[in-house]
mmCIF file of C-alpha atoms in Angstrom:
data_model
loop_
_atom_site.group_PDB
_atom_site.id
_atom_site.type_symbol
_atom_site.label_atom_id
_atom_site.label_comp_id
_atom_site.label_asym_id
_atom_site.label_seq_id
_atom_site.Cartn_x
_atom_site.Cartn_y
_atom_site.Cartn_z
ATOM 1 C CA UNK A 1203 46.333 -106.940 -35.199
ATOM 2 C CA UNK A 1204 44.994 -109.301 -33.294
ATOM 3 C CA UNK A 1205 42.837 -108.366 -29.829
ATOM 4 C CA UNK A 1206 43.888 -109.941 -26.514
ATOM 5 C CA UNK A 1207 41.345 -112.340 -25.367
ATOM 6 C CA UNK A 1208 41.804 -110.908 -21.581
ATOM 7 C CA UNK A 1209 40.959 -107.232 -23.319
ATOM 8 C CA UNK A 1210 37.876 -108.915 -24.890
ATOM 9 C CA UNK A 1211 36.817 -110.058 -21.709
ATOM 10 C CA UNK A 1212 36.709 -106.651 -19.438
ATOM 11 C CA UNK A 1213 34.968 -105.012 -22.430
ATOM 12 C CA UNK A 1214 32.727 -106.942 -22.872
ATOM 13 C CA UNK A 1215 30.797 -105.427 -19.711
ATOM 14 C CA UNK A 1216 31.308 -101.906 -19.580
ATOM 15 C CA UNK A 1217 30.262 -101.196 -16.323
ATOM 16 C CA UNK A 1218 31.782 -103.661 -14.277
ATOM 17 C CA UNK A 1219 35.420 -102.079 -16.214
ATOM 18 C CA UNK A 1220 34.287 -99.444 -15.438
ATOM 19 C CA UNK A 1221 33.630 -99.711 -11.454
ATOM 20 C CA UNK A 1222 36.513 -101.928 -11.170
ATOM 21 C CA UNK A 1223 38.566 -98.664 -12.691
ATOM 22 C CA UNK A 1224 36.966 -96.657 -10.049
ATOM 23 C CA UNK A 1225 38.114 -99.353 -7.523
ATOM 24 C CA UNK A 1226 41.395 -99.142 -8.557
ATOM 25 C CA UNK A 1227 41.615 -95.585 -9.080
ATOM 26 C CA UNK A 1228 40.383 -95.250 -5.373
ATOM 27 C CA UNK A 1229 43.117 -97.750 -3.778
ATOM 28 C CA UNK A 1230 45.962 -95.349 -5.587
ATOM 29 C CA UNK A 1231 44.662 -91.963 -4.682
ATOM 30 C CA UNK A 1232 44.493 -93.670 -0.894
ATOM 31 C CA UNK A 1233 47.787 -94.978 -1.367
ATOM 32 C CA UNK A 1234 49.520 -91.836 -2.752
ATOM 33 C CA UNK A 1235 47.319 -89.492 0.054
ATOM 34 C CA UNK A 1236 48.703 -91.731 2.887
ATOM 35 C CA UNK A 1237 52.539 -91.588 1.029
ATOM 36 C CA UNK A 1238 52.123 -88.095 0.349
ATOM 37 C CA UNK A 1239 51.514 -86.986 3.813
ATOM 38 C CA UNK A 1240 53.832 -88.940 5.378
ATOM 39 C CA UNK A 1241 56.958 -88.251 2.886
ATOM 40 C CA UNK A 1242 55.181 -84.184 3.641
ATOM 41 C CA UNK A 1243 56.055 -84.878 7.393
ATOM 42 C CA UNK A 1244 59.093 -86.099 7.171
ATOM 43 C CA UNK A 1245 60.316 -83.591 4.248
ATOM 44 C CA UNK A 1246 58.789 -80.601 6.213
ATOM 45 C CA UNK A 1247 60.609 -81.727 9.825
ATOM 46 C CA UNK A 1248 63.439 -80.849 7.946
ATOM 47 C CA UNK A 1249 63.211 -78.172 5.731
ATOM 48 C CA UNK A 1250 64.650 -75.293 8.037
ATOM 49 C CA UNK A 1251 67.584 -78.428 9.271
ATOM 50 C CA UNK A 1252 68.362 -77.977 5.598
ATOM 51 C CA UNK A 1253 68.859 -74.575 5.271
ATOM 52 C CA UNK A 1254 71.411 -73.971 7.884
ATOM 53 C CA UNK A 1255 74.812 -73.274 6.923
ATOM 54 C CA UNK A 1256 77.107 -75.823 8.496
ATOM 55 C CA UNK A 1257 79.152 -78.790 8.856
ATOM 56 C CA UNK A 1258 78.627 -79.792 11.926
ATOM 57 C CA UNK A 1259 75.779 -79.241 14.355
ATOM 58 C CA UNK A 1260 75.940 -79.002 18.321
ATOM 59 C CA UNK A 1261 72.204 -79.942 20.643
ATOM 60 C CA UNK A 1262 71.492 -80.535 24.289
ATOM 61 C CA UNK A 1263 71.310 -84.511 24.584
ATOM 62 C CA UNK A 1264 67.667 -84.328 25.629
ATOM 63 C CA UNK A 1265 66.771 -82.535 22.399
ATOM 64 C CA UNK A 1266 64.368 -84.732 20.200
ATOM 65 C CA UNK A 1267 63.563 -82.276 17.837
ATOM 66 C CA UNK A 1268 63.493 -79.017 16.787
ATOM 67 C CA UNK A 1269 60.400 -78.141 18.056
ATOM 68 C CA UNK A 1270 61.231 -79.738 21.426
ATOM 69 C CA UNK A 1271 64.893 -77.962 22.103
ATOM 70 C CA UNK A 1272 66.551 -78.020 25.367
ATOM 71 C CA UNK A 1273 69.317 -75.492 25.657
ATOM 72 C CA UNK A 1274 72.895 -75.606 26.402
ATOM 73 C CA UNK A 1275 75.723 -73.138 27.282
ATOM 74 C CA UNK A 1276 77.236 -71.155 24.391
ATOM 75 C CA UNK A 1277 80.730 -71.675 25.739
ATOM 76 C CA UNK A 1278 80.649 -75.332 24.407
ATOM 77 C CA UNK A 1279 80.825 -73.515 20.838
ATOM 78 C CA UNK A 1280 84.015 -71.272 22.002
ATOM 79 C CA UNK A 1281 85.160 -74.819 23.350
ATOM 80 C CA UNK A 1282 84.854 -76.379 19.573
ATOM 81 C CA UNK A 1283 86.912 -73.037 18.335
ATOM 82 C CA UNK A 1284 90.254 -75.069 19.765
ATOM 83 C CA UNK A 1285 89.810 -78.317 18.145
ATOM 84 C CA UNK A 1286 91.655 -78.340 14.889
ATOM 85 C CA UNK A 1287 89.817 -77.321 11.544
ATOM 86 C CA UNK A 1288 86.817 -75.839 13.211
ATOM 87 C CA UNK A 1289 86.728 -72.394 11.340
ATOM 88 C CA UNK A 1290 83.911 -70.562 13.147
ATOM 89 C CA UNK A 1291 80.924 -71.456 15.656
ATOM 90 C CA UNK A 1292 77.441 -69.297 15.497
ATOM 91 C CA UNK A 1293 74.585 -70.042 18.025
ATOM 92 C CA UNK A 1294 70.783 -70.219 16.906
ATOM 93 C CA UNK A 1295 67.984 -69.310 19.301
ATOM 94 C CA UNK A 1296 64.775 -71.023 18.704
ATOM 95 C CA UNK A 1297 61.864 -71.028 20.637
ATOM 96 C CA UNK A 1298 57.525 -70.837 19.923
ATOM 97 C CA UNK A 1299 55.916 -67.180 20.434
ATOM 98 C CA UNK A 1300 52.403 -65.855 20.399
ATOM 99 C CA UNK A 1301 51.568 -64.187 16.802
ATOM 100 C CA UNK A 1302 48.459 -61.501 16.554
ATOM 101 C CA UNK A 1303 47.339 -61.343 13.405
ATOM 102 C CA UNK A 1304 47.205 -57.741 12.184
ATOM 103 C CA UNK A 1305 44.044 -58.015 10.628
ATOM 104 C CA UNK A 1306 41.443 -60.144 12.714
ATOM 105 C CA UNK A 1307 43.562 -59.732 15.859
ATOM 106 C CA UNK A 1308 43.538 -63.185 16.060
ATOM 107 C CA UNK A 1309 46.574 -65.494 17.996
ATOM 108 C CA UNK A 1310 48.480 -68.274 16.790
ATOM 109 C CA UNK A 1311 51.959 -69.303 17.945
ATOM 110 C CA UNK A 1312 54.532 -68.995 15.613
ATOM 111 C CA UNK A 1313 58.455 -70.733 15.624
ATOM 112 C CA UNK A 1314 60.451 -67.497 16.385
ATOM 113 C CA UNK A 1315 64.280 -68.373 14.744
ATOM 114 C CA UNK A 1316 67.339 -65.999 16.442
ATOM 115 C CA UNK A 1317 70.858 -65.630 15.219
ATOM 116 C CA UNK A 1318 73.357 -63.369 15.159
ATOM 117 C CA UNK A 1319 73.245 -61.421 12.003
ATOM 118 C CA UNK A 1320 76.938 -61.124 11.542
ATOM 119 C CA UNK A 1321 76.794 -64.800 10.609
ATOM 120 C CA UNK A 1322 75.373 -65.517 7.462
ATOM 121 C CA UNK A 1323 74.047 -68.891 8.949
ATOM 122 C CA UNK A 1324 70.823 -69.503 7.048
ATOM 123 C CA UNK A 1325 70.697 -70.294 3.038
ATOM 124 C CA UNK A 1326 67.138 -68.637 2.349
ATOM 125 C CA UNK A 1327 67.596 -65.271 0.075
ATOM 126 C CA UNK A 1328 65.119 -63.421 1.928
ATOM 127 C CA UNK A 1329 67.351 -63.763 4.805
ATOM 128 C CA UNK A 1330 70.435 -63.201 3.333
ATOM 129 C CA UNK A 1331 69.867 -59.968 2.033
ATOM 130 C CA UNK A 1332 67.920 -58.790 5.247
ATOM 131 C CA UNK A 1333 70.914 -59.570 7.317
ATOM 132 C CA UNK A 1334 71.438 -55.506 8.275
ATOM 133 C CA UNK A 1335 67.125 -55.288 8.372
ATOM 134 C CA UNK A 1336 67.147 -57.799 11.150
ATOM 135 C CA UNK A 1337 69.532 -55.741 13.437
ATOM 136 C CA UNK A 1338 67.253 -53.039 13.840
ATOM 137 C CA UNK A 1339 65.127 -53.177 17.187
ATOM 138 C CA UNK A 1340 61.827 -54.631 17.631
ATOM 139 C CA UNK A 1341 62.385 -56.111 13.499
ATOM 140 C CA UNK A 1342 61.354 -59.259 12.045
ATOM 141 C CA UNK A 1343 61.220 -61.350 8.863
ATOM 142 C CA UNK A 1344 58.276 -63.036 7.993
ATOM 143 C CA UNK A 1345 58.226 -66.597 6.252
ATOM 144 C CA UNK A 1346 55.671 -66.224 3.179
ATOM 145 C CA UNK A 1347 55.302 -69.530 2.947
ATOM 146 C CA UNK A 1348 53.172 -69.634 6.634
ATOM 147 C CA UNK A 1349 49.328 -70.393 6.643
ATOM 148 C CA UNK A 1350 47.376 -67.889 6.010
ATOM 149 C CA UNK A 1351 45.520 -67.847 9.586
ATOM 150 C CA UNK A 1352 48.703 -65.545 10.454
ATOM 151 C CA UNK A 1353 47.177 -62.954 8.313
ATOM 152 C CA UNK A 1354 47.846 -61.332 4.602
ATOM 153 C CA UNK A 1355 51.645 -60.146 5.347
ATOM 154 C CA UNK A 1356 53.421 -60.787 2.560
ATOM 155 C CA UNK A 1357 50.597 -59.465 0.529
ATOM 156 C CA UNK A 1358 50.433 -56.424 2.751
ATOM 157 C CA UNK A 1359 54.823 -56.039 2.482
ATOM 158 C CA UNK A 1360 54.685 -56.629 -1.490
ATOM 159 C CA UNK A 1361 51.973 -53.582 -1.574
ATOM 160 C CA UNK A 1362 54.767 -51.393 0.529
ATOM 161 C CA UNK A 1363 52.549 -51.002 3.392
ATOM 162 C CA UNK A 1364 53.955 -50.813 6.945
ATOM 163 C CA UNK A 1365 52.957 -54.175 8.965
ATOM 164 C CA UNK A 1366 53.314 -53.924 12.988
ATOM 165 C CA UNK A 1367 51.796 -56.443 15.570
ATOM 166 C CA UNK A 1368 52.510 -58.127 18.213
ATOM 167 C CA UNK A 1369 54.702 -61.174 19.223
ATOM 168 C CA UNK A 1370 55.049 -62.535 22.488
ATOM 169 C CA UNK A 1371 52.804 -59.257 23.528
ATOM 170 C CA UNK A 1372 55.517 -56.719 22.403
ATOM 171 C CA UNK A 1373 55.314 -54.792 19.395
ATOM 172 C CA UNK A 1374 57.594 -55.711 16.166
ATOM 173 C CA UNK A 1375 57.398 -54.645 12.797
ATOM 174 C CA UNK A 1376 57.753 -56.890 9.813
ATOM 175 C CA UNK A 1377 60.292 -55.780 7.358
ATOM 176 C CA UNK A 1378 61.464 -58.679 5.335
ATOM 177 C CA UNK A 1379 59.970 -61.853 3.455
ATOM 178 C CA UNK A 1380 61.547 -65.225 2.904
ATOM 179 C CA UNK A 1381 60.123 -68.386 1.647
ATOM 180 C CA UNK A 1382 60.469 -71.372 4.050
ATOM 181 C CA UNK A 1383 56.857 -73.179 4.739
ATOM 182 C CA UNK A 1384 55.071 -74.534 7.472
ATOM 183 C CA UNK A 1385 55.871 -77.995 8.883
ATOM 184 C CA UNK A 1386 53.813 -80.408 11.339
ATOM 185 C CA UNK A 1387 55.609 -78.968 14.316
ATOM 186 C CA UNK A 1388 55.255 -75.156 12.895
ATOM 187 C CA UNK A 1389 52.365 -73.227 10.961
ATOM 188 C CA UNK A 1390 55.082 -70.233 10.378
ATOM 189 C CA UNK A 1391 57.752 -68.712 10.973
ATOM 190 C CA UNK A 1392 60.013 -65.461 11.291
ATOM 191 C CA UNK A 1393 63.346 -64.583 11.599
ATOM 192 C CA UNK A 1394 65.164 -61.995 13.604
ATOM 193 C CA UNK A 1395 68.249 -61.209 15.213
ATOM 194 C CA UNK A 1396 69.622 -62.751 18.788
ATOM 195 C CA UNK A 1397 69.409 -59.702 20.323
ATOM 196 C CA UNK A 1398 66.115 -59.207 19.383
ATOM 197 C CA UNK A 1399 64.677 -63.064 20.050
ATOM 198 C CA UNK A 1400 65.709 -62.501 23.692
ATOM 199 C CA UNK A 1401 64.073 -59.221 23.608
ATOM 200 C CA UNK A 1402 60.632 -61.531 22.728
ATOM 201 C CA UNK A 1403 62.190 -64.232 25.859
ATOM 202 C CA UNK A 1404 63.083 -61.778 28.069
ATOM 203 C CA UNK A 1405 62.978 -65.317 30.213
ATOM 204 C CA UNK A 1406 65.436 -66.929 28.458
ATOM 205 C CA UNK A 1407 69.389 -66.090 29.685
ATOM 206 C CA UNK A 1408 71.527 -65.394 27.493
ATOM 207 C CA UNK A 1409 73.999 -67.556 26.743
ATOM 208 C CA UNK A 1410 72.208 -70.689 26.494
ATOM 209 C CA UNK A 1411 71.378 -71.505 23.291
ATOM 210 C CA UNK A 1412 69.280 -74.057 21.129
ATOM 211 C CA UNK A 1413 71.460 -75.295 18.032
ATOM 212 C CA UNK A 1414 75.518 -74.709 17.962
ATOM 213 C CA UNK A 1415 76.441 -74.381 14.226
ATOM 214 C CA UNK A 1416 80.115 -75.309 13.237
ATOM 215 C CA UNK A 1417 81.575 -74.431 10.226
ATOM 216 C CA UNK A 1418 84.911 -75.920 9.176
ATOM 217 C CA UNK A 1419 88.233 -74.777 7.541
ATOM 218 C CA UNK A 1420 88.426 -75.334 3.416
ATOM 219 C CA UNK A 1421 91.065 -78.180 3.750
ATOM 220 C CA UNK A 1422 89.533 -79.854 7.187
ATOM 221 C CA UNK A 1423 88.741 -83.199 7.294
ATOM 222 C CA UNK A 1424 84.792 -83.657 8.813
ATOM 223 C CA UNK A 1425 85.895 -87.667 10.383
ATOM 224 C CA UNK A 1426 88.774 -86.273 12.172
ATOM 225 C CA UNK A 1427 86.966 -82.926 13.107
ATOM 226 C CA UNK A 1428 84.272 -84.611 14.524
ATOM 227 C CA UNK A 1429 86.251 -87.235 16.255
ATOM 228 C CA UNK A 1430 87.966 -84.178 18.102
ATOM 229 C CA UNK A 1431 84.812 -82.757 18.706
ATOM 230 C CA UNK A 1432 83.450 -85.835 20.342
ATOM 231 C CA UNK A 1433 86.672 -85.921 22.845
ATOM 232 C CA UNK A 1434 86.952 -82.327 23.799
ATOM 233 C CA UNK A 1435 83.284 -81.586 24.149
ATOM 234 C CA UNK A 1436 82.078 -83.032 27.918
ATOM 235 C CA UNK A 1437 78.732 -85.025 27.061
ATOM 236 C CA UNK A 1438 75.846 -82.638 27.931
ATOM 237 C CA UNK A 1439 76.234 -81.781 24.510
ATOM 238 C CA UNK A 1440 75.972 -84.319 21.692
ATOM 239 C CA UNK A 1441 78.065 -83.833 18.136
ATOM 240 C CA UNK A 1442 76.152 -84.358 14.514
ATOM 241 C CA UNK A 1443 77.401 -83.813 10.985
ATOM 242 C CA UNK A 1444 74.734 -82.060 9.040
ATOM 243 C CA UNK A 1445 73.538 -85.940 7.578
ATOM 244 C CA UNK A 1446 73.093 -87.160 11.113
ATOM 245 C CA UNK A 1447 71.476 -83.767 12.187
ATOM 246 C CA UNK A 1448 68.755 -84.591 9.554
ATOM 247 C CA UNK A 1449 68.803 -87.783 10.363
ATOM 248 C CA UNK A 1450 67.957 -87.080 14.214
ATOM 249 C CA UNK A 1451 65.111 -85.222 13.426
ATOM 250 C CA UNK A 1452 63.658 -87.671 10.570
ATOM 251 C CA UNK A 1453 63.880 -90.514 13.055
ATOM 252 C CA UNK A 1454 62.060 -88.440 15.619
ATOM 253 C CA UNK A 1455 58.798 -88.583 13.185
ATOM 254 C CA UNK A 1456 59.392 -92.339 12.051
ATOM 255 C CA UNK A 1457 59.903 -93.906 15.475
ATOM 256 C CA UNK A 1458 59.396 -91.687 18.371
ATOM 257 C CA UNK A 1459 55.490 -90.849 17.188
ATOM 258 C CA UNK A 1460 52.713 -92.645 15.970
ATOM 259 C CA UNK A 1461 52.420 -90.590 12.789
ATOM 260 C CA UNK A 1462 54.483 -92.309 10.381
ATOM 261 C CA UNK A 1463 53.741 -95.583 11.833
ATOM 262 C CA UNK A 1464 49.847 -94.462 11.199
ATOM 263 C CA UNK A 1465 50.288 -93.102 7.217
ATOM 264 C CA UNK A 1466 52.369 -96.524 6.679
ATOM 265 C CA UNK A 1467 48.971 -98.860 8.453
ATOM 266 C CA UNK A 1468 47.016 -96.386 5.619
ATOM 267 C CA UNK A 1469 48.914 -97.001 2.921
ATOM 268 C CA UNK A 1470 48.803 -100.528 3.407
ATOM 269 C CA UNK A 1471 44.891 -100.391 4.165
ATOM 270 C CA UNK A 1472 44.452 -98.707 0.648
ATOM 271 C CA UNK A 1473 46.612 -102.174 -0.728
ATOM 272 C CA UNK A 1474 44.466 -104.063 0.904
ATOM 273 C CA UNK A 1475 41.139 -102.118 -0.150
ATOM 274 C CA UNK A 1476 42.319 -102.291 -3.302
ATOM 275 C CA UNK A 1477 42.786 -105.891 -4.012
ATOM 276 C CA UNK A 1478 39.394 -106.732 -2.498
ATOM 277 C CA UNK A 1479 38.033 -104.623 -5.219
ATOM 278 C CA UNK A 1480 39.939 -106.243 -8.107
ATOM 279 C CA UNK A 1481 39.494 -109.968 -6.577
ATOM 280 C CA UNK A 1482 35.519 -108.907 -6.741
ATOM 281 C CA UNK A 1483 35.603 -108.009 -10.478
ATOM 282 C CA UNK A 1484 38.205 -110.985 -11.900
ATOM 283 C CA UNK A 1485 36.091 -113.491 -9.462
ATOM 284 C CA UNK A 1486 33.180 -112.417 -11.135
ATOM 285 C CA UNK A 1487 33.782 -112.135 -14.400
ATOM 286 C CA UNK A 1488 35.215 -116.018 -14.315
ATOM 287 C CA UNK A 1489 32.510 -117.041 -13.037
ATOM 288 C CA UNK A 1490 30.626 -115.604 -15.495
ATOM 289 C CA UNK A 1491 33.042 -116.933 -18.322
ATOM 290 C CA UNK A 1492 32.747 -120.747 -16.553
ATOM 291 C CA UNK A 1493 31.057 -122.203 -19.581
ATOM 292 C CA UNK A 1494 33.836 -119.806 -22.336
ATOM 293 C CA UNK A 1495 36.800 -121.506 -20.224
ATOM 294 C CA UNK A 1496 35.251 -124.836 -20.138
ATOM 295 C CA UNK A 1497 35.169 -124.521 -24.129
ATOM 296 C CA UNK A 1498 38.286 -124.068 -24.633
ATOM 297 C CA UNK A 1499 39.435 -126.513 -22.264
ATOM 298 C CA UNK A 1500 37.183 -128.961 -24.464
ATOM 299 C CA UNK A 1501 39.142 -127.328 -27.686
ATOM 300 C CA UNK A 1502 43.169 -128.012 -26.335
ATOM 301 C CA UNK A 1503 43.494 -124.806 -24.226
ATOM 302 C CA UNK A 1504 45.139 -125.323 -21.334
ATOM 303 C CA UNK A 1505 44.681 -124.366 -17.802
ATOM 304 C CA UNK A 1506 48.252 -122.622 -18.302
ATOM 305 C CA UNK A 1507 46.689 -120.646 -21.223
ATOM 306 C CA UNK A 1508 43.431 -119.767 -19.101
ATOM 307 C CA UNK A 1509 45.645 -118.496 -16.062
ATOM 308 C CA UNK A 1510 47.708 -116.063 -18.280
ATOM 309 C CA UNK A 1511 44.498 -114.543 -19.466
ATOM 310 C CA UNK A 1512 43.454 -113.558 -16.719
ATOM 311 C CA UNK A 1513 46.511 -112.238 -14.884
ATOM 312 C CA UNK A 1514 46.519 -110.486 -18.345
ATOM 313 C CA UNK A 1515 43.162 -108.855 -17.400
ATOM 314 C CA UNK A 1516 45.034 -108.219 -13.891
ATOM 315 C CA UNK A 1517 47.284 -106.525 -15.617
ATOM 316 C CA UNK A 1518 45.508 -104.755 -17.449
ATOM 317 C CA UNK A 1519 43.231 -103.493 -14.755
ATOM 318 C CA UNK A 1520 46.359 -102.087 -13.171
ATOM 319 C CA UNK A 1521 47.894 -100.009 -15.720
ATOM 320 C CA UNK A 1522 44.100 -98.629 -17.047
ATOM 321 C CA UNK A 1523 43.164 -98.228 -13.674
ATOM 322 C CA UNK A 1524 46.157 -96.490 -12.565
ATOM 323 C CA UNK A 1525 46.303 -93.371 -14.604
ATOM 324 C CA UNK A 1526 42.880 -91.899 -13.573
ATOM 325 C CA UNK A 1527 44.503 -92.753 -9.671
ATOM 326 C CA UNK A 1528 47.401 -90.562 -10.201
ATOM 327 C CA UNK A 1529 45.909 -87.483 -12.098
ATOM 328 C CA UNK A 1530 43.436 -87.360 -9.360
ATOM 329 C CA UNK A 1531 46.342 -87.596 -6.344
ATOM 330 C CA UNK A 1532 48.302 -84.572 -8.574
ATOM 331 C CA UNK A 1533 45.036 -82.289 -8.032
ATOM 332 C CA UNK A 1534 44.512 -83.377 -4.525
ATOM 333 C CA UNK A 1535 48.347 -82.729 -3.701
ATOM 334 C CA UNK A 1536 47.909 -79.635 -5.326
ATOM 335 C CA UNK A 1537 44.762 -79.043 -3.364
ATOM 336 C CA UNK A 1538 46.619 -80.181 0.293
ATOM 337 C CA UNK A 1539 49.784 -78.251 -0.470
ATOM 338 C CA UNK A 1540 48.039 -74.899 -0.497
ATOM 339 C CA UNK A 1541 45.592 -75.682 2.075
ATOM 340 C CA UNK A 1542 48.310 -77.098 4.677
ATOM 341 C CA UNK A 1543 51.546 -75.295 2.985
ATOM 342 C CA UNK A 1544 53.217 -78.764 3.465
ATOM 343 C CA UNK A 1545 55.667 -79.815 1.195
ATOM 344 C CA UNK A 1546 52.919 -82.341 -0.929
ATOM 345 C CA UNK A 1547 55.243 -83.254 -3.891
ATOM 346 C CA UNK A 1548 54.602 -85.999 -6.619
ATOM 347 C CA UNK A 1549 58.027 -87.598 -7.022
ATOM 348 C CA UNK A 1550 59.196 -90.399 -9.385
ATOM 349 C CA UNK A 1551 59.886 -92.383 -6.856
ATOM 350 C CA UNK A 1552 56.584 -92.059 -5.463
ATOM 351 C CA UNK A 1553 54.647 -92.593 -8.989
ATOM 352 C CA UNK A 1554 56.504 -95.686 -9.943
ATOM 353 C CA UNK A 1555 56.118 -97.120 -6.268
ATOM 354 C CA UNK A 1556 52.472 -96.663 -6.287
ATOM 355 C CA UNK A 1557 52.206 -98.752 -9.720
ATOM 356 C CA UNK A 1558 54.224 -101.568 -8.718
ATOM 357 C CA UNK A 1559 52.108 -101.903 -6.223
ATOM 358 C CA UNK A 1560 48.948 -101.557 -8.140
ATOM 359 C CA UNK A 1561 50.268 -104.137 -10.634
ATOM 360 C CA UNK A 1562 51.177 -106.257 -7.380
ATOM 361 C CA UNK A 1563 47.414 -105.634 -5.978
ATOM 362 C CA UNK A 1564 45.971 -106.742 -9.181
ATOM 363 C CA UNK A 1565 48.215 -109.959 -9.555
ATOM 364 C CA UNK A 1566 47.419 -110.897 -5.974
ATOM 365 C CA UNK A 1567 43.679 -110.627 -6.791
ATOM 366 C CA UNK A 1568 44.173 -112.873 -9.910
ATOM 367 C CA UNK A 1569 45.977 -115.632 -8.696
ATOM 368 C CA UNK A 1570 43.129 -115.574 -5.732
ATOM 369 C CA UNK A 1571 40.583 -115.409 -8.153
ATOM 370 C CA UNK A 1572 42.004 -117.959 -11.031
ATOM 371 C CA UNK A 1573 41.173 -121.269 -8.250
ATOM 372 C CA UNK A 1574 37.403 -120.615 -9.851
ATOM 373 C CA UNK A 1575 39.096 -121.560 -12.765
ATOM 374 C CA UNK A 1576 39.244 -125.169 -11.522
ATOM 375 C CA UNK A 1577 36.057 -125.956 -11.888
ATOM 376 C CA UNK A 1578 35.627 -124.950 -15.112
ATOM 377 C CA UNK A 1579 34.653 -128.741 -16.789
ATOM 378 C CA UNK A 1580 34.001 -129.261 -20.433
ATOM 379 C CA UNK A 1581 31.636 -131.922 -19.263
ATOM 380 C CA UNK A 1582 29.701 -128.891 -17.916
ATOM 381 C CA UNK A 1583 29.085 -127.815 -21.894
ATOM 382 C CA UNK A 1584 27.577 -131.386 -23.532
#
């Protein structure tokens, strides 16, 4: 079998292949870092929207997000009960609390979640099957996926020790795990009753709530539901299906803060890095191969010929230098996801994205660096 010319060429010097792999490698680990955290954000924004139990979702018009709710009066739910096909209406309580950690004694707020548990509103099995647990006084259930800062508690529960502390300065007891996981808005998380939440807000009155969940009949139709909604309901509340309710809150992130704007600028900085690197080595090693090109210009090769070798080499450089790139990102993701509990995820998507782009990066750097290939005379040789 016959070896590639452009192969030939990065071989022949070892170590520039083998910093211009490092190069490479280093672009795609910034690349999938700067992806990773941002598709994190935006996955974790959502990932308790997600587990509600609804079809269609009632907020206060000022509410951005769910970790900047204003409330609204419950009777707008009882209102929804008369428009046709709505089925039942539950209201959430949600609100931030002070957490002391059992252990150190140390504070951190925490995103205290209310509902009543009559409704079985929230799709997380540690909830479900806590639903009586949670209507005892002064009773919470802790999320196990929370950073550790908040202490060992699911460690402590699984080893059938009793685990009280205080929230909000009153004292609860922790009888329950589920598994939800911190987002950028919320380190951790529990879970108790309404009764109980606005025994931790004895502030808040009750009555107004945070989130109205609607649930609809078997044979309603959402379109006309919500249409119905949208007329009977007076406009200090505004009406969502469950895809715009996740919608809301993912265009919160994207537009409304400088976050995804800022992983998108690094992404694009680690393209740009990147194809620096790679115009460096091909620029290089043509100039180093002046008086190889020239000779086969002087034996019928053409400059056609000379360009595909090296956007061959480009190529090449891409799909070599990509694999050390993404084994390293799946340790660091590993490494992030425990150290943040943020949803860090390697995706297909996100693997074959990254590639094209490193095969784009390398191109870009070739055709750049093939205008050295100009001067390449076969004069130059005799």
């Amino acid at each position: 079998m016959k070896i590639p010319l452009a192969w030939l060429q990065l071989t022949h010097e070892k170590i520039r292949l083998l910093v211009a792999l490092a190069g490479i490698a280093f672009a795609d680990i910034l690349m999938f870092m700067q992806l990773g955290f941002r598709d994190a954000l935006f996955e974790s924004s959502v990932i308790l929207t997600k587990q509600f139990r609804g079809d269609i979702f009632l907020l206060n018009p000022q509410s951005d997000t769910l970790v900047a709710l204003e409330t609204f009066s419950e009777r707008r739910l009882y209102q929804a009960l008369s428009v046709e096909g709505v089925a039942t209406v539950s209201p959430i309580y949600l609100n931030f609390a002070i957490w002391k950690n059992p252990i150190t004694r140390d504070t951190r707020a925490i995103q205290v979640i209310g509902f009543n548990p009559v409704d079985d509103i929230i799709n997380l099995p540690g909830v479900r099957n806590n639903l009586d647990v949670i209507k005892l006084p002064d009773v919470v259930l802790f999320d196990e996926l929370s950073r550790p800062e908040y202490g060992a508690i699911a460690e402590l529960f699984n080893q059938g020790k009793t685990i009280t502390t205080e929230v909000a300065e009153r004292r609860i007891k922790v009888k329950g795990l589920f598994a939800l996981g911190a987002s950028f808005g919320a380190d951790g998380n529990i879970i108790t009753s309404d009764v109980n939440f606005l025994r931790l807000f004895p502030e808040r009155e009750k009555g107004l709530i945070d989130i109205g969940v609607i649930n609809l009949q078997p044979e309603a139709n959402l379109e006309l539901v919500l249409t119905g909604l949208k007329a009977e309901l007076p406009e200090d509340v505004v009406v969502f299906s469950r895809e715009e309710f996740i919608t809301h809150e993912k265009n919160y992130w994207q537009n409304s803060t400088a976050i995804g704007f800022v992983f998108t600028l690094g992404t694009i900085m680690g393209f740009i890095v990147g194809t620096v690197i790679v115009y460096q080595i091909l620029y290089t090693d043509v100039a180093d191969h002046l008086p190889e090109y020239a000779t086969l210009k002087a034996m019928g090769y053409t400059d056609f010929y000379l360009l595909v070798v090296v956007f061959q080499e480009a190529i090449i450089l891409a799909l070599v230098g990509y694999l050390p790139g993404f084994s390293v990102a799946l340790l660091l993701y590993f490494m992030a996801a425990n150290a943040t509990s943020l949803p860090m995820a390697m995706t297909i998507f996100k693997a074959i994205m990254v590639l094209i782009l490193t095969i784009i990066m390398c191109l870009v750097s070739g055709a750049i660096s093939v205008r050295k290939l100009n001067s390449a005379d076969p004069a130059d040789i005799f």
